Amino acid sequence: NNSEWKKTMSLVNNNRDLNSFIAIGGFEWSHNYFGHMNILFIKSRTCRNKHNNLESFYYWIKKKNAIAQFNHPGREDGLFNQFQYNSSLSKNIILIETGNKKDGNTDNRYLPYYSQALQSGWRLAPTNNLDNHSLQSNSHRTVIIAKDNSRESLIHAIKSRRVYSSDDYNMNVTFKLKHHWMGSVVSLI
């Protein structure tokens, strides 16, 4: 519904407390066979009725230069075409959900799919989300290591894959190899 989308985007754009909270706008594309994907930091939206196959939806992601996440992989049989790698989307599809709902990563339900996607060629950062469709919360978090709490810094950090999935509310970790931040491509030769 366009009026709901406009209202959501208005709320996102008007709710910025740089000291504590930045709203991120987005939507979930849901396909009963291929899977579900979150699209983040986007001003427009689409749906399965307009893009009813993965190829068409991937084209839309590329055209909009959107940030995308594979959601709860393995629930649908198509598994994003078995995570078939598409190099033209390597700068767009950069996140994958490894934890979801009340158990986070502890049930190990989605972690094997993270490995499968990486082995297929995707460079993805793991996320941990609260997809319970209610106001119930838990201690699972997606951590973004950003320079500051601005929308621009969050986008830069996510695109740089400085993101990790945690089941500990208080955990604070930084991954680096010398001066290379997590998410970097490093040659060990």
PDB file of C-alpha atoms in Angstrom:
ATOM      1  CA  ASN A   1       0.000   0.000   0.000  1.00  0.00           C
ATOM      2  CA  ASN A   2       1.575   3.265  -1.156  1.00  0.00           C
ATOM      3  CA  SER A   3       0.149   5.407   1.654  1.00  0.00           C
ATOM      4  CA  GLU A   4       1.601   3.052   4.302  1.00  0.00           C
ATOM      5  CA  TRP A   5       4.977   3.118   2.539  1.00  0.00           C
ATOM      6  CA  LYS A   6       4.954   6.934   2.424  1.00  0.00           C
ATOM      7  CA  LYS A   7       4.040   7.084   6.110  1.00  0.00           C
ATOM      8  CA  THR A   8       6.813   4.612   6.984  1.00  0.00           C
ATOM      9  CA  MET A   9       9.407   6.572   5.034  1.00  0.00           C
ATOM     10  CA  SER A  10       8.249   9.809   6.670  1.00  0.00           C
ATOM     11  CA  LEU A  11       8.706   8.226  10.102  1.00  0.00           C
ATOM     12  CA  VAL A  12      12.154   6.938   9.101  1.00  0.00           C
ATOM     13  CA  ASN A  13      13.294  10.337   7.856  1.00  0.00           C
ATOM     14  CA  ASN A  14      11.935  12.219  10.863  1.00  0.00           C
ATOM     15  CA  ASN A  15      13.273   9.923  13.578  1.00  0.00           C
ATOM     16  CA  ARG A  16      16.964  10.597  13.959  1.00  0.00           C
ATOM     17  CA  ASP A  17      18.379  10.984  17.416  1.00  0.00           C
ATOM     18  CA  LEU A  18      22.061  10.937  16.538  1.00  0.00           C
ATOM     19  CA  ASN A  19      22.907  10.133  20.142  1.00  0.00           C
ATOM     20  CA  SER A  20      20.965   6.900  20.306  1.00  0.00           C
ATOM     21  CA  PHE A  21      18.765   5.932  17.370  1.00  0.00           C
ATOM     22  CA  ILE A  22      18.750   5.944  13.583  1.00  0.00           C
ATOM     23  CA  ALA A  23      15.726   4.475  11.801  1.00  0.00           C
ATOM     24  CA  ILE A  24      16.493   2.342   8.751  1.00  0.00           C
ATOM     25  CA  GLY A  25      13.795   2.099   6.105  1.00  0.00           C
ATOM     26  CA  GLY A  26      13.270  -0.993   4.079  1.00  0.00           C
ATOM     27  CA  PHE A  27      11.003  -3.862   3.166  1.00  0.00           C
ATOM     28  CA  GLU A  28      10.989  -7.635   2.839  1.00  0.00           C
ATOM     29  CA  TRP A  29      10.518  -9.242  -0.573  1.00  0.00           C
ATOM     30  CA  SER A  30       8.923 -12.619   0.069  1.00  0.00           C
ATOM     31  CA  HIS A  31       8.807 -15.483  -2.401  1.00  0.00           C
ATOM     32  CA  ASN A  32       7.369 -18.867  -1.442  1.00  0.00           C
ATOM     33  CA  TYR A  33      10.001 -20.752  -3.448  1.00  0.00           C
ATOM     34  CA  PHE A  34      13.151 -18.627  -3.801  1.00  0.00           C
ATOM     35  CA  GLY A  35      13.181 -17.125  -0.301  1.00  0.00           C
ATOM     36  CA  HIS A  36      12.852 -13.803   1.469  1.00  0.00           C
ATOM     37  CA  MET A  37      15.155 -10.792   1.266  1.00  0.00           C
ATOM     38  CA  ASN A  38      15.361  -7.499   3.142  1.00  0.00           C
ATOM     39  CA  ILE A  39      16.036  -4.372   1.140  1.00  0.00           C
ATOM     40  CA  LEU A  40      17.494  -1.548   3.250  1.00  0.00           C
ATOM     41  CA  PHE A  41      18.045   2.215   2.874  1.00  0.00           C
ATOM     42  CA  ILE A  42      15.741   2.422  -0.134  1.00  0.00           C
ATOM     43  CA  LYS A  43      13.248   5.126  -1.102  1.00  0.00           C
ATOM     44  CA  SER A  44      11.077   2.952  -3.333  1.00  0.00           C
ATOM     45  CA  ARG A  45       9.734  -0.555  -2.998  1.00  0.00           C
ATOM     46  CA  THR A  46       8.551  -3.425  -5.110  1.00  0.00           C
ATOM     47  CA  CYS A  47       6.775  -6.701  -4.481  1.00  0.00           C
ATOM     48  CA  ARG A  48       6.534 -10.286  -5.639  1.00  0.00           C
ATOM     49  CA  ASN A  49       3.634  -9.384  -7.943  1.00  0.00           C
ATOM     50  CA  LYS A  50       5.972  -7.154  -9.974  1.00  0.00           C
ATOM     51  CA  HIS A  51       9.059  -9.375  -9.645  1.00  0.00           C
ATOM     52  CA  ASN A  52       7.918 -12.972  -9.348  1.00  0.00           C
ATOM     53  CA  ASN A  53      11.275 -14.616  -9.966  1.00  0.00           C
ATOM     54  CA  LEU A  54      14.747 -14.153  -8.588  1.00  0.00           C
ATOM     55  CA  GLU A  55      16.274 -12.947 -11.867  1.00  0.00           C
ATOM     56  CA  SER A  56      13.738 -10.125 -12.175  1.00  0.00           C
ATOM     57  CA  PHE A  57      14.123  -9.150  -8.524  1.00  0.00           C
ATOM     58  CA  TYR A  58      17.925  -9.231  -8.741  1.00  0.00           C
ATOM     59  CA  TYR A  59      17.700  -6.912 -11.763  1.00  0.00           C
ATOM     60  CA  TRP A  60      15.556  -4.502  -9.683  1.00  0.00           C
ATOM     61  CA  ILE A  61      18.107  -4.594  -6.810  1.00  0.00           C
ATOM     62  CA  LYS A  62      20.933  -3.783  -9.223  1.00  0.00           C
ATOM     63  CA  LYS A  63      18.964  -1.027 -10.972  1.00  0.00           C
ATOM     64  CA  LYS A  64      18.108   0.639  -7.632  1.00  0.00           C
ATOM     65  CA  ASN A  65      21.613   0.037  -6.227  1.00  0.00           C
ATOM     66  CA  ALA A  66      19.913  -1.366  -3.129  1.00  0.00           C
ATOM     67  CA  ILE A  67      21.466  -3.015  -0.080  1.00  0.00           C
ATOM     68  CA  ALA A  68      20.057  -6.527   0.288  1.00  0.00           C
ATOM     69  CA  GLN A  69      20.090  -9.349   2.833  1.00  0.00           C
ATOM     70  CA  PHE A  70      19.287 -13.034   2.440  1.00  0.00           C
ATOM     71  CA  ASN A  71      16.674 -13.696   5.152  1.00  0.00           C
ATOM     72  CA  HIS A  72      16.254 -16.915   7.174  1.00  0.00           C
ATOM     73  CA  PRO A  73      17.854 -19.099   4.474  1.00  0.00           C
ATOM     74  CA  GLY A  74      16.688 -22.673   4.067  1.00  0.00           C
ATOM     75  CA  ARG A  75      13.027 -22.136   4.857  1.00  0.00           C
ATOM     76  CA  GLU A  76      12.079 -22.149   1.174  1.00  0.00           C
ATOM     77  CA  ASP A  77      13.166 -24.923  -1.202  1.00  0.00           C
ATOM     78  CA  GLY A  78      14.660 -22.626  -3.869  1.00  0.00           C
ATOM     79  CA  LEU A  79      17.288 -21.245  -1.446  1.00  0.00           C
ATOM     80  CA  PHE A  80      17.969 -18.206  -3.656  1.00  0.00           C
ATOM     81  CA  ASN A  81      18.745 -20.567  -6.570  1.00  0.00           C
ATOM     82  CA  GLN A  82      20.995 -22.518  -4.194  1.00  0.00           C
ATOM     83  CA  PHE A  83      22.950 -19.306  -3.576  1.00  0.00           C
ATOM     84  CA  GLN A  84      24.106 -19.213  -7.190  1.00  0.00           C
ATOM     85  CA  TYR A  85      26.626 -16.370  -7.209  1.00  0.00           C
ATOM     86  CA  ASN A  86      25.921 -13.312  -9.335  1.00  0.00           C
ATOM     87  CA  SER A  87      29.001 -11.081  -9.523  1.00  0.00           C
ATOM     88  CA  SER A  88      26.983  -8.085 -10.765  1.00  0.00           C
ATOM     89  CA  LEU A  89      25.242  -8.023  -7.348  1.00  0.00           C
ATOM     90  CA  SER A  90      28.352  -8.426  -5.190  1.00  0.00           C
ATOM     91  CA  LYS A  91      28.084  -4.817  -3.984  1.00  0.00           C
ATOM     92  CA  ASN A  92      24.354  -5.089  -3.306  1.00  0.00           C
ATOM     93  CA  ILE A  93      23.663  -8.426  -1.623  1.00  0.00           C
ATOM     94  CA  ILE A  94      25.994  -8.102   1.350  1.00  0.00           C
ATOM     95  CA  LEU A  95      24.141  -9.469   4.381  1.00  0.00           C
ATOM     96  CA  ILE A  96      22.786 -12.841   5.477  1.00  0.00           C
ATOM     97  CA  GLU A  97      20.687 -13.710   8.469  1.00  0.00           C
ATOM     98  CA  THR A  98      22.402 -16.272  10.713  1.00  0.00           C
ATOM     99  CA  GLY A  99      20.151 -15.726  13.716  1.00  0.00           C
ATOM    100  CA  ASN A 100      16.426 -15.190  13.849  1.00  0.00           C
ATOM    101  CA  LYS A 101      13.629 -15.115  16.424  1.00  0.00           C
ATOM    102  CA  LYS A 102      14.058 -16.136  20.055  1.00  0.00           C
ATOM    103  CA  ASP A 103      16.988 -18.556  19.603  1.00  0.00           C
ATOM    104  CA  GLY A 104      19.282 -16.317  17.574  1.00  0.00           C
ATOM    105  CA  ASN A 105      22.344 -18.285  16.483  1.00  0.00           C
ATOM    106  CA  THR A 106      22.092 -20.827  19.302  1.00  0.00           C
ATOM    107  CA  ASP A 107      19.827 -23.234  17.412  1.00  0.00           C
ATOM    108  CA  ASN A 108      22.370 -23.348  14.518  1.00  0.00           C
ATOM    109  CA  ARG A 109      19.466 -23.335  12.066  1.00  0.00           C
ATOM    110  CA  TYR A 110      20.836 -20.737   9.630  1.00  0.00           C
ATOM    111  CA  LEU A 111      24.600 -20.836  10.223  1.00  0.00           C
ATOM    112  CA  PRO A 112      25.250 -23.709   7.755  1.00  0.00           C
ATOM    113  CA  TYR A 113      23.649 -21.632   5.000  1.00  0.00           C
ATOM    114  CA  TYR A 114      26.073 -18.793   5.736  1.00  0.00           C
ATOM    115  CA  SER A 115      28.954 -21.174   4.967  1.00  0.00           C
ATOM    116  CA  GLN A 116      27.191 -22.423   1.830  1.00  0.00           C
ATOM    117  CA  ALA A 117      26.674 -18.869   0.544  1.00  0.00           C
ATOM    118  CA  LEU A 118      30.326 -17.983   1.209  1.00  0.00           C
ATOM    119  CA  GLN A 119      31.487 -21.131  -0.607  1.00  0.00           C
ATOM    120  CA  SER A 120      29.301 -20.108  -3.565  1.00  0.00           C
ATOM    121  CA  GLY A 121      31.283 -16.869  -3.870  1.00  0.00           C
ATOM    122  CA  TRP A 122      29.154 -14.356  -1.963  1.00  0.00           C
ATOM    123  CA  ARG A 123      30.922 -11.961   0.461  1.00  0.00           C
ATOM    124  CA  LEU A 124      28.360 -11.561   3.214  1.00  0.00           C
ATOM    125  CA  ALA A 125      28.230 -10.196   6.732  1.00  0.00           C
ATOM    126  CA  PRO A 126      26.114 -12.146   9.253  1.00  0.00           C
ATOM    127  CA  THR A 127      23.070 -10.557  10.916  1.00  0.00           C
ATOM    128  CA  ASN A 128      20.788 -11.519  13.772  1.00  0.00           C
ATOM    129  CA  ASN A 129      17.221 -10.277  13.618  1.00  0.00           C
ATOM    130  CA  LEU A 130      13.991 -10.301  15.529  1.00  0.00           C
ATOM    131  CA  ASP A 131      11.543 -11.689  12.979  1.00  0.00           C
ATOM    132  CA  ASN A 132       8.836 -12.608  15.469  1.00  0.00           C
ATOM    133  CA  HIS A 133       6.096 -10.312  14.138  1.00  0.00           C
ATOM    134  CA  SER A 134       5.379  -8.940  17.634  1.00  0.00           C
ATOM    135  CA  LEU A 135       6.769  -6.447  20.125  1.00  0.00           C
ATOM    136  CA  GLN A 136       8.597  -9.155  22.062  1.00  0.00           C
ATOM    137  CA  SER A 137      12.341  -8.538  22.263  1.00  0.00           C
ATOM    138  CA  ASN A 138      15.385 -10.660  23.005  1.00  0.00           C
ATOM    139  CA  SER A 139      19.113 -10.204  23.487  1.00  0.00           C
ATOM    140  CA  HIS A 140      20.150 -11.059  19.911  1.00  0.00           C
ATOM    141  CA  ARG A 141      21.675  -8.233  17.899  1.00  0.00           C
ATOM    142  CA  THR A 142      23.118  -7.228  14.579  1.00  0.00           C
ATOM    143  CA  VAL A 143      26.172  -5.117  15.369  1.00  0.00           C
ATOM    144  CA  ILE A 144      27.367  -2.461  12.935  1.00  0.00           C
ATOM    145  CA  ILE A 145      30.808  -0.949  13.525  1.00  0.00           C
ATOM    146  CA  ALA A 146      30.451   2.588  12.224  1.00  0.00           C
ATOM    147  CA  LYS A 147      32.421   5.817  12.632  1.00  0.00           C
ATOM    148  CA  ASP A 148      29.414   7.542  14.216  1.00  0.00           C
ATOM    149  CA  ASN A 149      25.660   7.211  14.537  1.00  0.00           C
ATOM    150  CA  SER A 150      24.678   8.920  11.295  1.00  0.00           C
ATOM    151  CA  ARG A 151      22.776   7.272   8.472  1.00  0.00           C
ATOM    152  CA  GLU A 152      25.729   7.890   6.127  1.00  0.00           C
ATOM    153  CA  SER A 153      28.173   6.132   8.489  1.00  0.00           C
ATOM    154  CA  LEU A 154      25.794   3.197   8.927  1.00  0.00           C
ATOM    155  CA  ILE A 155      25.437   2.780   5.179  1.00  0.00           C
ATOM    156  CA  HIS A 156      29.218   2.957   4.707  1.00  0.00           C
ATOM    157  CA  ALA A 157      29.829   0.400   7.481  1.00  0.00           C
ATOM    158  CA  ILE A 158      27.216  -2.006   6.115  1.00  0.00           C
ATOM    159  CA  LYS A 159      28.540  -1.696   2.554  1.00  0.00           C
ATOM    160  CA  SER A 160      32.016  -2.371   3.984  1.00  0.00           C
ATOM    161  CA  ARG A 161      30.599  -5.452   5.757  1.00  0.00           C
ATOM    162  CA  ARG A 162      31.651  -4.220   9.201  1.00  0.00           C
ATOM    163  CA  VAL A 163      28.715  -6.138  10.620  1.00  0.00           C
ATOM    164  CA  TYR A 164      28.388  -9.187  12.854  1.00  0.00           C
ATOM    165  CA  SER A 165      25.721 -11.295  14.524  1.00  0.00           C
ATOM    166  CA  SER A 166      25.680 -11.612  18.308  1.00  0.00           C
ATOM    167  CA  ASP A 167      23.552 -13.500  20.834  1.00  0.00           C
ATOM    168  CA  ASP A 168      25.022 -11.439  23.670  1.00  0.00           C
ATOM    169  CA  TYR A 169      23.414  -8.056  24.311  1.00  0.00           C
ATOM    170  CA  ASN A 170      26.566  -6.697  25.937  1.00  0.00           C
ATOM    171  CA  MET A 171      29.166  -8.136  23.560  1.00  0.00           C
ATOM    172  CA  ASN A 172      31.474  -5.622  21.924  1.00  0.00           C
ATOM    173  CA  VAL A 173      33.993  -7.029  19.452  1.00  0.00           C
ATOM    174  CA  THR A 174      36.165  -5.499  16.748  1.00  0.00           C
ATOM    175  CA  PHE A 175      37.671  -7.753  14.097  1.00  0.00           C
ATOM    176  CA  LYS A 176      40.798  -6.488  12.367  1.00  0.00           C
ATOM    177  CA  LEU A 177      43.865  -7.922  10.670  1.00  0.00           C
ATOM    178  CA  LYS A 178      46.551  -5.273  11.070  1.00  0.00           C
ATOM    179  CA  HIS A 179      44.891  -2.189   9.548  1.00  0.00           C
ATOM    180  CA  HIS A 180      42.228  -4.161   7.611  1.00  0.00           C
ATOM    181  CA  TRP A 181      38.760  -3.987   9.132  1.00  0.00           C
ATOM    182  CA  MET A 182      36.437  -6.960   9.057  1.00  0.00           C
ATOM    183  CA  GLY A 183      34.748  -7.219   5.677  1.00  0.00           C
ATOM    184  CA  SER A 184      37.922  -6.267   3.822  1.00  0.00           C
ATOM    185  CA  VAL A 185      39.425  -8.392   1.092  1.00  0.00           C
ATOM    186  CA  VAL A 186      42.943  -9.267   2.227  1.00  0.00           C
ATOM    187  CA  SER A 187      45.645 -10.965   0.210  1.00  0.00           C
ATOM    188  CA  LEU A 188      47.860 -13.141   2.385  1.00  0.00           C
ATOM    189  CA  ILE A 189      50.468 -13.613  -0.317  1.00  0.00           C
TER     190      ILE A 189
END
